[in-house]
Every structure is written in structure tokens, then in C-alpha cells.
């Protein structure tokens, strides 16, 4: 949790490279203790996607936002606020990639 929080702080300070390191390390730790489809991973996947988006690495951003979205959406008890936020992030990346028609469903 601390690594995830540090990643968030770095994001807020626009220290994207450092934030990405913290979030990726948080994900490694979480994966040791949580199932691969555990929805508690979704905020970290989403935040990694957000950093990639800020860095202009939109294909990578899309990959992480979609992972967060699919995990949350397909959960037996999805958090609908998270599903909506992740869908919006996907749409934002798709628009940046000039894939406007693909963004419409999100």
C-alpha cells in the first residue's frame, strides 16, 4: 500500500518516471499475495495506465486501463464507480489515439 501511495504522490507532483517505478513495485508485491483477478489490483493498473497516458505512451496506457476495466467489470461484485472511471480513461486514451469510433462505447 505504501508503494502505491508513493506512486500516487509522484503522479501528483508530475514525477512520472519515479511514480511508475513505485506503482510497478507495488504491483509486484500485490501479485505475490493476491489472485491475478483480484479487484484490489485495479487501482494500481489504472494508475500505471494514467502515468503512461501522461507520458504519451498511449498503447501502454490503453493496455493497463483495459486490464483494470475488465477485471473490475467482470468481478462478481464490481465497483461501478471504478468501472465508470476506468471506462472514461479508456475513452480518453482512444481519443488521443484518434480512435474516436472505438471510444464511443466507453
GROMACS .gro file of C-alpha atoms in nm:
model
  106
    1UNK     CA    1   0.000   0.000   0.000
    2UNK     CA    2   0.283   0.237   0.079
    3UNK     CA    3   0.437   0.187  -0.264
    4UNK     CA    4   0.101   0.253  -0.429
    5UNK     CA    5   0.060   0.572  -0.225
    6UNK     CA    6   0.412   0.687  -0.316
    7UNK     CA    7   0.331   0.629  -0.681
    8UNK     CA    8   0.022   0.846  -0.643
    9UNK     CA    9   0.221   1.123  -0.477
   10UNK     CA   10   0.476   1.116  -0.757
   11UNK     CA   11   0.193   1.135  -1.012
   12UNK     CA   12   0.051   1.442  -0.840
   13UNK     CA   13   0.397   1.603  -0.849
   14UNK     CA   14   0.440   1.511  -1.217
   15UNK     CA   15   0.734   1.285  -1.131
   16UNK     CA   16   0.605   1.021  -1.368
   17UNK     CA   17   0.916   0.804  -1.402
   18UNK     CA   18   0.951   0.771  -1.025
   19UNK     CA   19   0.578   0.714  -0.982
   20UNK     CA   20   0.585   0.437  -1.239
   21UNK     CA   21   0.865   0.263  -1.050
   22UNK     CA   22   0.670   0.274  -0.723
   23UNK     CA   23   0.348   0.152  -0.884
   24UNK     CA   24   0.520  -0.132  -1.068
   25UNK     CA   25   0.687  -0.238  -0.744
   26UNK     CA   26   0.352  -0.220  -0.565
   27UNK     CA   27   0.203  -0.444  -0.833
   28UNK     CA   28   0.484  -0.698  -0.785
   29UNK     CA   29   0.418  -0.710  -0.411
   30UNK     CA   30   0.041  -0.732  -0.454
   31UNK     CA   31   0.074  -1.015  -0.707
   32UNK     CA   32   0.263  -1.223  -0.452
   33UNK     CA   33  -0.035  -1.214  -0.217
   34UNK     CA   34  -0.343  -1.165  -0.433
   35UNK     CA   35  -0.507  -1.367  -0.707
   36UNK     CA   36  -0.438  -1.243  -1.061
   37UNK     CA   37  -0.802  -1.130  -1.098
   38UNK     CA   38  -0.837  -0.967  -0.755
   39UNK     CA   39  -1.009  -0.631  -0.798
   40UNK     CA   40  -0.780  -0.478  -0.537
   41UNK     CA   41  -0.520  -0.470  -0.816
   42UNK     CA   42  -0.731  -0.247  -1.038
   43UNK     CA   43  -0.638   0.091  -0.887
   44UNK     CA   44  -0.271   0.013  -0.940
   45UNK     CA   45  -0.327  -0.098  -1.300
   46UNK     CA   46  -0.533   0.214  -1.360
   47UNK     CA   47  -0.271   0.446  -1.209
   48UNK     CA   48   0.005   0.287  -1.417
   49UNK     CA   49  -0.213   0.348  -1.722
   50UNK     CA   50  -0.259   0.710  -1.619
   51UNK     CA   51   0.115   0.765  -1.595
   52UNK     CA   52   0.173   0.609  -1.935
   53UNK     CA   53  -0.103   0.836  -2.072
   54UNK     CA   54   0.068   1.144  -1.928
   55UNK     CA   55   0.395   1.028  -2.081
   56UNK     CA   56   0.231   0.994  -2.424
   57UNK     CA   57   0.274   0.615  -2.423
   58UNK     CA   58  -0.087   0.562  -2.517
   59UNK     CA   59  -0.075   0.199  -2.630
   60UNK     CA   60   0.075   0.105  -2.292
   61UNK     CA   61  -0.180   0.326  -2.118
   62UNK     CA   62  -0.462   0.153  -2.303
   63UNK     CA   63  -0.328  -0.188  -2.202
   64UNK     CA   64  -0.331  -0.103  -1.831
   65UNK     CA   65  -0.661   0.085  -1.832
   66UNK     CA   66  -0.829  -0.202  -2.015
   67UNK     CA   67  -0.690  -0.453  -1.767
   68UNK     CA   68  -0.829  -0.252  -1.475
   69UNK     CA   69  -1.163  -0.210  -1.652
   70UNK     CA   70  -1.205  -0.576  -1.748
   71UNK     CA   71  -1.107  -0.703  -1.403
   72UNK     CA   72  -1.349  -0.471  -1.229
   73UNK     CA   73  -1.632  -0.517  -1.481
   74UNK     CA   74  -1.607  -0.897  -1.475
   75UNK     CA   75  -1.589  -0.917  -1.096
   76UNK     CA   76  -1.878  -1.090  -0.917
   77UNK     CA   77  -1.929  -0.765  -0.725
   78UNK     CA   78  -1.797  -0.481  -0.946
   79UNK     CA   79  -1.744  -0.135  -0.808
   80UNK     CA   80  -1.948   0.064  -1.060
   81UNK     CA   81  -1.774   0.394  -0.981
   82UNK     CA   82  -1.443   0.230  -1.069
   83UNK     CA   83  -1.589   0.072  -1.383
   84UNK     CA   84  -1.712   0.415  -1.495
   85UNK     CA   85  -1.379   0.585  -1.416
   86UNK     CA   86  -1.178   0.318  -1.597
   87UNK     CA   87  -1.413   0.336  -1.898
   88UNK     CA   88  -1.360   0.711  -1.912
   89UNK     CA   89  -0.984   0.663  -1.901
   90UNK     CA   90  -1.002   0.415  -2.188
   91UNK     CA   91  -1.210   0.660  -2.392
   92UNK     CA   92  -0.960   0.936  -2.323
   93UNK     CA   93  -0.669   0.726  -2.446
   94UNK     CA   94  -0.861   0.610  -2.754
   95UNK     CA   95  -0.940   0.971  -2.842
   96UNK     CA   96  -0.573   1.059  -2.807
   97UNK     CA   97  -0.500   0.772  -3.047
   98UNK     CA   98  -0.756   0.916  -3.294
   99UNK     CA   99  -0.973   0.607  -3.248
  100UNK     CA  100  -1.291   0.804  -3.187
  101UNK     CA  101  -1.532   0.533  -3.301
  102UNK     CA  102  -1.367   0.285  -3.063
  103UNK     CA  103  -1.410   0.535  -2.778
  104UNK     CA  104  -1.787   0.571  -2.821
  105UNK     CA  105  -1.890   0.256  -2.627
  106UNK     CA  106  -1.688   0.367  -2.327
   0.00000   0.00000   0.00000
